[in-house]
Coordinates of C-alpha atoms and ligand atoms in Angstrom, one line a residue:
X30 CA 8.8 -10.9 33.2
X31 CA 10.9 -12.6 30.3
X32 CA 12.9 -10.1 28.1
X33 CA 13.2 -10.0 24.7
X34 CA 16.7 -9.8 22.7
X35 CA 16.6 -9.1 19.0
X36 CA 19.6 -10.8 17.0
X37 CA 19.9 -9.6 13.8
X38 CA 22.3 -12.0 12.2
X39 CA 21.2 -14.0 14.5
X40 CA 21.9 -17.2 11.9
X41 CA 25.6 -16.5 11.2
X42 CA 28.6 -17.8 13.6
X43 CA 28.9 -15.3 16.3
X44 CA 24.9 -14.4 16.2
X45 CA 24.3 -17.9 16.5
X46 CA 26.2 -18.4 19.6
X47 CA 24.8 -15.7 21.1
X48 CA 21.2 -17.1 20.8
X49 CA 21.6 -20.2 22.7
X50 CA 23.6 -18.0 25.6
X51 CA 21.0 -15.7 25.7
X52 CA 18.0 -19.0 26.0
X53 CA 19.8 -20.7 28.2
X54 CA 20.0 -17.5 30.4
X55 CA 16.3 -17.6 30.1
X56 CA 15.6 -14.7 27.8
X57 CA 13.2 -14.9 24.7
X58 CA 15.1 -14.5 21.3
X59 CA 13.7 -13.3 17.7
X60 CA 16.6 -14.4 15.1
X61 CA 16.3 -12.1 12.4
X62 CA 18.5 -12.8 9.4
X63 CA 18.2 -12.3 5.5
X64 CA 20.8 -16.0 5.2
X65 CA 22.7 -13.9 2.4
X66 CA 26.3 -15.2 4.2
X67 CA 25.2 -18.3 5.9
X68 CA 22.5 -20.9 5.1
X69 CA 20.0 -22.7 8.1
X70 CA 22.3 -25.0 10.0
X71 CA 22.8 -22.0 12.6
X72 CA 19.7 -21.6 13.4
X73 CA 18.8 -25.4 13.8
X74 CA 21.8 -26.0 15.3
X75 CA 20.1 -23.5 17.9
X76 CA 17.3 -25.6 18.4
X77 CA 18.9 -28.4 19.1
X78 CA 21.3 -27.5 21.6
X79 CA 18.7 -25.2 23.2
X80 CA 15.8 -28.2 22.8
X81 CA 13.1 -25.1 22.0
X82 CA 11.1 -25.4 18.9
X83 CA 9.8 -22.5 18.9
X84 CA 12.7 -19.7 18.3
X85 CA 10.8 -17.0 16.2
X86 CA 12.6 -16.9 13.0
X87 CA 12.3 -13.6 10.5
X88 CA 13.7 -13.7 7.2
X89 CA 14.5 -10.4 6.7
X90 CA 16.9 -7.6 5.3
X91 CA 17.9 -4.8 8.2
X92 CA 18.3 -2.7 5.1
X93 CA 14.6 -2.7 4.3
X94 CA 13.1 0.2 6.9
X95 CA 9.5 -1.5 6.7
X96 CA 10.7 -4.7 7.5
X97 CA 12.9 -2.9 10.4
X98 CA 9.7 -1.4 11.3
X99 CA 7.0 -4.0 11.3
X100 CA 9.2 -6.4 13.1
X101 CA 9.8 -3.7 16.0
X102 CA 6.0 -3.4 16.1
X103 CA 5.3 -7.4 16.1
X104 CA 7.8 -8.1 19.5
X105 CA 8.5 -6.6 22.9
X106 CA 12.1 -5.9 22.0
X107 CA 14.2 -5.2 25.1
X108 CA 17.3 -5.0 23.1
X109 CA 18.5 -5.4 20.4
X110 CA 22.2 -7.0 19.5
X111 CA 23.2 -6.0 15.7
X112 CA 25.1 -8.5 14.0
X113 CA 23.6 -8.6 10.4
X114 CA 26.5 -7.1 8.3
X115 CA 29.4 -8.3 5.3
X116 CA 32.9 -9.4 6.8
X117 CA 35.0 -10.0 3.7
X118 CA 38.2 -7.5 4.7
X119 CA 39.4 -8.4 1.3
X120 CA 35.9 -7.7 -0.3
X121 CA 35.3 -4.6 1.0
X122 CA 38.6 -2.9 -0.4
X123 CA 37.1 -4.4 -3.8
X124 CA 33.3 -3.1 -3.7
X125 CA 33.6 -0.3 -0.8
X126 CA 29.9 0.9 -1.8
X127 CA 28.4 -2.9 -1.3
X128 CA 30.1 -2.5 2.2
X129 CA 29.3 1.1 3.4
X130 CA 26.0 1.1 1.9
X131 CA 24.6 -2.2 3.7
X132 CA 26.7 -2.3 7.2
X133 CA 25.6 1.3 7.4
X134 CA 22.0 1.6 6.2
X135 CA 21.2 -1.5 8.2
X136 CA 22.5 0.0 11.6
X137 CA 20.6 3.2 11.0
X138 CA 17.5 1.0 10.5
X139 CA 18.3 -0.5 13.5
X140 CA 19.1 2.6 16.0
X141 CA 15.9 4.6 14.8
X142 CA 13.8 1.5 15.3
X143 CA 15.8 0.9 18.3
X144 CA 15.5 4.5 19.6
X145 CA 11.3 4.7 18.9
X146 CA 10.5 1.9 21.0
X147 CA 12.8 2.4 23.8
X148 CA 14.9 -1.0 23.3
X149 CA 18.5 -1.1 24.3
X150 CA 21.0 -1.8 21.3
X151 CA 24.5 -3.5 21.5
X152 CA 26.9 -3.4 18.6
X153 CA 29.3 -5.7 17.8
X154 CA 32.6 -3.5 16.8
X155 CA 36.3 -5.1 16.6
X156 CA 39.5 -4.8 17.2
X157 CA 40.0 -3.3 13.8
X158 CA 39.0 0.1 15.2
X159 CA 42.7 0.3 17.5
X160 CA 44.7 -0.2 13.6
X161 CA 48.5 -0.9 14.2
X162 CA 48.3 0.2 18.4
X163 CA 51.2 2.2 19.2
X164 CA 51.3 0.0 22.5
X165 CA 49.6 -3.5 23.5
X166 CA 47.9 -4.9 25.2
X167 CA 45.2 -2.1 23.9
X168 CA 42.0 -0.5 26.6
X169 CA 38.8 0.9 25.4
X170 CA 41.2 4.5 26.0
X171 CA 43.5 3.5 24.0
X172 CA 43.1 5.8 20.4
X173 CA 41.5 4.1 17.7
X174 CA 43.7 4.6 14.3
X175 CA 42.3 5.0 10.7
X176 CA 40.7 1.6 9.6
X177 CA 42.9 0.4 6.7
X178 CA 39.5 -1.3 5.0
X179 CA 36.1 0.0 4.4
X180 CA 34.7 -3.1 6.2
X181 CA 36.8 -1.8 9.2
X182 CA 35.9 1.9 8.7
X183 CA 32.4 0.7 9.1
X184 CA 33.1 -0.2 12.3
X185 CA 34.6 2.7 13.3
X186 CA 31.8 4.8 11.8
X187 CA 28.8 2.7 13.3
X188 CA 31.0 2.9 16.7
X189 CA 30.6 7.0 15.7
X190 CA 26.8 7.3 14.8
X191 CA 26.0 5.7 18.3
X192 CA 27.8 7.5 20.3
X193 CA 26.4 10.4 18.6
X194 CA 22.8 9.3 18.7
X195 CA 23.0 8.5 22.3
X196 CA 24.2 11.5 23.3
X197 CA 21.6 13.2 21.5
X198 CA 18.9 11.3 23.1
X199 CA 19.1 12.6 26.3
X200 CA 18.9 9.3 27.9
X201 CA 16.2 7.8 25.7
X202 CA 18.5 5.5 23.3
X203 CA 21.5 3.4 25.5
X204 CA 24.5 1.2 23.9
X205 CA 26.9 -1.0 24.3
X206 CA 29.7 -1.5 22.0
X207 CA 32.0 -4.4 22.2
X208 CA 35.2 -4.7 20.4
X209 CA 35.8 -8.3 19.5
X210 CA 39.5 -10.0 19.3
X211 CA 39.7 -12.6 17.4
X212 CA 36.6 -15.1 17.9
X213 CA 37.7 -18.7 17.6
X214 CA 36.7 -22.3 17.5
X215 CA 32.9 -23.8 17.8
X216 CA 30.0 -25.1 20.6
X217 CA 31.3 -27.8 22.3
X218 CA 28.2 -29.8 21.1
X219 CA 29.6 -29.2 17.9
X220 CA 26.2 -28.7 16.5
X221 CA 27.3 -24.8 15.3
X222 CA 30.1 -23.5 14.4
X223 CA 31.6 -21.4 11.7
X224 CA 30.6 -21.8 8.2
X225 CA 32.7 -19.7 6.0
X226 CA 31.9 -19.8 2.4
X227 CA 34.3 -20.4 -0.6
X228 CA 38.2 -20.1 0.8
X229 CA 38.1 -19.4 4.6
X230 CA 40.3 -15.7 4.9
X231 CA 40.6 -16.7 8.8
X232 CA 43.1 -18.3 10.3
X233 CA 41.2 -21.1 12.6
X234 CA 38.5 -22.1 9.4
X235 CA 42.0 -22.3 6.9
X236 CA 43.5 -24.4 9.9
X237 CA 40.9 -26.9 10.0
X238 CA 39.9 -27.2 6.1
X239 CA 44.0 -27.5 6.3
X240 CA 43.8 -30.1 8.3
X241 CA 40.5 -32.6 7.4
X242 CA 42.1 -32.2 3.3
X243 CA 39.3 -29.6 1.7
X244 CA 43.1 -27.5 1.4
X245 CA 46.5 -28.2 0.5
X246 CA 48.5 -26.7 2.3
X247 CA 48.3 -23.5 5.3
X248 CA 50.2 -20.4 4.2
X249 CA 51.3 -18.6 6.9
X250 CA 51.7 -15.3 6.2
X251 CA 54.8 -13.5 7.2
X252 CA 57.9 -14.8 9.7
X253 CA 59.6 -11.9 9.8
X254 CA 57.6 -9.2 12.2
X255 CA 59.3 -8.2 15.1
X256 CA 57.8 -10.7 17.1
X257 CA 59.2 -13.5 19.6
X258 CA 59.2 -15.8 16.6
X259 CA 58.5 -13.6 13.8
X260 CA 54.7 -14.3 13.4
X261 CA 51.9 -12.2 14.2
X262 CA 50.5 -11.7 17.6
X263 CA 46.4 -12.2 18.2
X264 CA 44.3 -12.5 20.9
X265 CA 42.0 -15.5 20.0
X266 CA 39.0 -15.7 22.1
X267 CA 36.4 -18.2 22.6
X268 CA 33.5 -18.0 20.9
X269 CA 31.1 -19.1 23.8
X270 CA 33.0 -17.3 26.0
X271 CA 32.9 -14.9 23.2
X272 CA 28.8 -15.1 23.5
X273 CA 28.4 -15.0 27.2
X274 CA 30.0 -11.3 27.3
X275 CA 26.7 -10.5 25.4
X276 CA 24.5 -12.2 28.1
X277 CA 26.4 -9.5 30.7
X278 CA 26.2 -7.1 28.3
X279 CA 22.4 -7.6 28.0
X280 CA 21.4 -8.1 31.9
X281 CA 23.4 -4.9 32.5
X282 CA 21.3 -2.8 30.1
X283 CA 18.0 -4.6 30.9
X284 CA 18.9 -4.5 34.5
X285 CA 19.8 -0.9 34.7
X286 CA 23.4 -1.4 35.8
X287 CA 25.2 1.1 33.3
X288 CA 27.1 3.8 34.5
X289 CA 27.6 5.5 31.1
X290 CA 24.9 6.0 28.5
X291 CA 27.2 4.5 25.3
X292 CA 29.6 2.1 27.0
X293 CA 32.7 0.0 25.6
X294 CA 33.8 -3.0 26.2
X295 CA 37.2 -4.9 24.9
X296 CA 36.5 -8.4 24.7
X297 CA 39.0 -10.7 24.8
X298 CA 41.6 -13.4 26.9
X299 CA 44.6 -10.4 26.9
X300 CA 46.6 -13.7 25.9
X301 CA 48.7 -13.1 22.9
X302 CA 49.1 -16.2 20.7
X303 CA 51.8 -16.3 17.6
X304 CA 50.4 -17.8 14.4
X305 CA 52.7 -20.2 14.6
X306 CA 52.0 -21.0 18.5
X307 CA 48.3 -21.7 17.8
X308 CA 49.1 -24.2 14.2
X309 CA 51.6 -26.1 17.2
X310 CA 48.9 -25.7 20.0
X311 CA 46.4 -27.4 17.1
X312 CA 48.6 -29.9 16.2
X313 CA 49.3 -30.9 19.1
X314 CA 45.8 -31.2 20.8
X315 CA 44.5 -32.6 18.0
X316 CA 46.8 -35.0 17.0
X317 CA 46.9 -33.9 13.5
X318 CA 49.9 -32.5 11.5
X319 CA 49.2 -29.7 9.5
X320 CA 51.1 -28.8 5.8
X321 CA 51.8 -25.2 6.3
X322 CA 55.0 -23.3 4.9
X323 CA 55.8 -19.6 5.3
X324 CA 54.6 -17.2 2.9
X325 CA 55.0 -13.2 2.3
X326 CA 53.5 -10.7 4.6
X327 CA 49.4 -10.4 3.9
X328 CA 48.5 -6.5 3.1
X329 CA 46.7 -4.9 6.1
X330 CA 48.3 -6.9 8.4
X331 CA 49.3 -5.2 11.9
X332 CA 52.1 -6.8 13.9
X333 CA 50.4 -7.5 17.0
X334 CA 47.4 -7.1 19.3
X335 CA 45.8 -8.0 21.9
X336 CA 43.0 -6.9 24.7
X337 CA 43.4 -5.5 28.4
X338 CA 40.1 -6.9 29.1
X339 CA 40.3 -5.6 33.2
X340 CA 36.9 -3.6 32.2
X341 CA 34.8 -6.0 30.9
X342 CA 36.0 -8.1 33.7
X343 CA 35.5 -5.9 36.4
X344 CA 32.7 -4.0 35.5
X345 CA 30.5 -6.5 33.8
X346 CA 31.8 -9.3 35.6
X347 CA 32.6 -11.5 32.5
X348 CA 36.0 -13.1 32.1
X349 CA 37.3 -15.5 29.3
X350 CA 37.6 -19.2 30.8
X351 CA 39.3 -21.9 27.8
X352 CA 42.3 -22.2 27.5
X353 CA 43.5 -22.2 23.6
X354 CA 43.8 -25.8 23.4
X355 CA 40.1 -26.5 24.7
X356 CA 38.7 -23.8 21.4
X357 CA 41.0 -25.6 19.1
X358 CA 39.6 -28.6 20.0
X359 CA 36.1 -27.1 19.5
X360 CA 36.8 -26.3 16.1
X361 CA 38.2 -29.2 14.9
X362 CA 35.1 -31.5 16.1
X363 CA 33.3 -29.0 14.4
X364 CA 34.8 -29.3 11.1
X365 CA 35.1 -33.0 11.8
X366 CA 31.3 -32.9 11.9
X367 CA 31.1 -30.9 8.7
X368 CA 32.5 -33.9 7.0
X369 CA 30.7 -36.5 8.9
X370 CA 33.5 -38.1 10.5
Ligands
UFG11 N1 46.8 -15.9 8.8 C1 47.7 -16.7 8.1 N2 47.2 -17.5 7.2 C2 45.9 -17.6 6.8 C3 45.0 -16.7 7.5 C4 45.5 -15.9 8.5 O1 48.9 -16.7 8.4 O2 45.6 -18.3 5.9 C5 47.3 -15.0 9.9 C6 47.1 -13.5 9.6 O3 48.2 -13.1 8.8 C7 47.1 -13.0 11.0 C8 46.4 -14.1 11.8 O4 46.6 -15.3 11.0 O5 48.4 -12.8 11.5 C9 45.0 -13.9 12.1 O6 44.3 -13.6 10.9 P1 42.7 -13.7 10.7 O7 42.4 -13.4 9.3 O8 42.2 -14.9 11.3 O9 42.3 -12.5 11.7 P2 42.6 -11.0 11.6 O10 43.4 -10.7 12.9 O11 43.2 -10.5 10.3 O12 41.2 -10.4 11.7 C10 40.7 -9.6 12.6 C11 39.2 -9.8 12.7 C12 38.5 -9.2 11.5 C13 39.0 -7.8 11.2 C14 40.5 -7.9 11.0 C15 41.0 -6.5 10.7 O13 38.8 -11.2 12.9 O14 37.1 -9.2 11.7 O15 41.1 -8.3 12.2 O16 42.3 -6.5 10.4 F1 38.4 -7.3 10.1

C-alpha cells in the first residue's frame, strides 16, 4: 500500500522540493498551502518535473483548526511534514505577535490533528536553535542557546512542544525534527526554485539577483570575524539533497525504524564555506563577476557554524552529495530562468 505524506507549505521552496522527492520515491502527496509567501509556480513546477497531474492541492490556512480538521478527515495521512510558517528573521523582531501567533498556532493545529489520527509528524527546525555554538562543527547534543529572534525562538519552542507531546503520548504521537543548515541553490530542472519576495535577506537569492542586474551591488556583511578570511562561516546544503533527508526521514517513521520516539536530525554537508568563498566559488562556476563590496557586521549574526551530520548519516543513511559548485550552478539556471534567459 502507497503512503500518504501531508506537506503543509508544500508550495514554498523547501516544501516544494520535498514533494517531487517524496513522488518520485513513490509516495502519494497532499500539498497544503494558504500561497501567503509564495504564488503557484511551486506547485506546477511539481507537476512538471514529476509528470503527475493529479497532485491534490488544498488551499488552506494550518491556522484555521476546521480546515486542519476536515483535511485530516478527507486523506489517509501517514505523516505529515510541517513547513507552512513566516521566515523574515528581520520581520519577526518587527511584529513578534504575527510570528508567534501563526508559526505556533499552526503547529498545534498540526500535532493534535496529527496525534488523533495516528500520522507521523516531522518538523522542519534550523540551525538557529544552536545560537552562537560555543564549539563547531555542532551535533544534535550539542546545547541549543537563546534564539536571538522570535522567528528563531519559534523554532526552539515548536522543537519544545513536540518533544513534550510525544512524551506524553505514550507512544501514540512520533517525530522527527530536523535542523536545517543553510539550504541552497534550485532543481536541476530548474523548473523550481526559490522565489523570495521583495529584497532577498539570503545570501544565494541576493547573489543571483546580484548577478542577472535586478541589484546593484552584493553587500557583504562583515570582514572582520575571526575567521580564515574574516567572513562568516556556513554550512550551505543542497536543497535536493536537502529534500531527500525528508524521504529517509519519512520511510523510517512509516517503516518503523525509529529507535527514539522524538528524534533529531542535523542536516547538513559539515563543510564550512566563507561568504566570500561561496561569491568566488559562484563566480567562478558561473562565469559571471559579481559587484560586491564589504559592508558592517549584520545584527544577529553568529561567527560560524556548521553541522556534524555523522547521525543523519549513519542512522538514517542519508548523506549530502554536490559539491558547492554543482548548487551554485543550480541557482543561477534557476534565476536565469526567472528572467527568461
Ligand atoms: N550575507 C551577506 N550579504 C547578504 C546576505 C547574507 O553577507 O546580502 C551573509 C550573512 O551575513 C551570513 C551569510 O551570508 O554570514 C548567510 O546569510 P543568510 O541570510 O543566507 O543565512 P543565515 O545563516 O543568516 O540564515 C540561517 C537560516 C535562517 C535562520 C538564520 C538564523 O537560513 O533560516 O540562520 O540566524 F533564521
Amino acid at each position: 500500500m502507497k503512503k500518504t505524506v501531508l506537506v503543509s507549505g508544500g508550495a514554498g521552496f523547501i516544501g516544494s522540493h520535498v514533494t517531487v522527492e517524496l513522488i518520485q520515491a513513490g509516495y502519494d502527496v497532499v500539498v497544503a498551502d494558504n500561497f501567503s509567501n509564495c504564488d503557484r509556480t511551486g506547485y506546477e513546477g511539481v507537476k512538471k518535473i514529476t509528470g503527475r497531474e493529479d497532485i491534490p492541492l488544498e488551499v488552506m490556512d494550518f491556522c484555521d483548526m476546521k480546515a486542519v480538521e476536515a483535511l485530516f478527515g478527507k486523506y489517509p495521512i501517514d505523516a505529515v511534514i510541517h513547513f507552512a510558517a513566516y521566515k523574515a528573521v528581520g520581520e519577526s523582531v518587527a511584529q513578534p505577535l504575527k510570528y508567534y501567533k501563526n508559526n505556533l498556532s499552526s503547529f498545534l493545529n498540526v500535532l493534535e490533528a496529527a496525534q488523533k489520527k495516528g500520522s507521523f509528524v516531522l518538523f522542519s527546525s534550523s540551525a538557529t536553535v544552536y545560537g552562537e555554538p560555543d564549539s563547531v562543527p555542532v551535533t544534535e547534543a550539542t546545547p541549543r542557546k537563546p534564539a536571538t529572534s522570535p522567528y528563531g525562538n519559534t523554532k526552539t519552542i515548536c522543537e519544545d512542544i513536540l518533544h513534550d507531546t510525544v512524551k506524553a503520548s505514550e507512544g501514540r504521537l512520533k517525530g522527527i525534527l530536523l535542523r536545517y543548515f543553510n539550504p541552497i541553490g534550485a532543481h536541476p530542472s530548474a523548473l523550481i526554485g526559490e522565489l523570495p519576495r521583495g529584497v532577498p535577506n539570503n545570501l544565494v537569492p541576493f547573489i543571483t539577483q546580484t548577478a542577472i542586474g535586478k541589484r546593484e551591488c552584493l553587500r557583504i556583511f562583515g570582514n572582520d570575524y575571526p575567521t580564515p578570511d574574516g567572513t562568516c562561516l556556513r554550512d550551505y546544503i543542497d536543497i535536493v539533497d536537502l529534500a531527500k533527508a525528508h524521504v529517509y526521514a519519512v520511510g523510517r517513521m512509516v517503516e518503523g525504524r525509529m529507535k527514539q520516539d522524538c528524534e533529531v536530525f542535523n542536516v547538513g554537508t559539515g563543510r564550512p564555506v566563507s561568504v566570500l568563498e561561496l561569491v568566488n566559488a559562484f563566480e567562478k562556476v558561473n562565469g559571471v563577476k559579481l559587484n560586491y563590496k564589504f559592508a558592517p557586521r549584520r545584527a544577529g549574526d553568529v561567527t560560524a557554524i556548521w553541522a556534524d551530520p555523522t547521525l543523519a548519516n549513519t542512522e538514517m543513511g542519508w548523506k549530502a552529495t554536490r559539491t558547492v559548485e554543482q548548487t551554485l550552478k543550480s541557482a543561477w539556471e534557476w534565476e536565469k530562468h526567472l528572467a527568461g534567459k
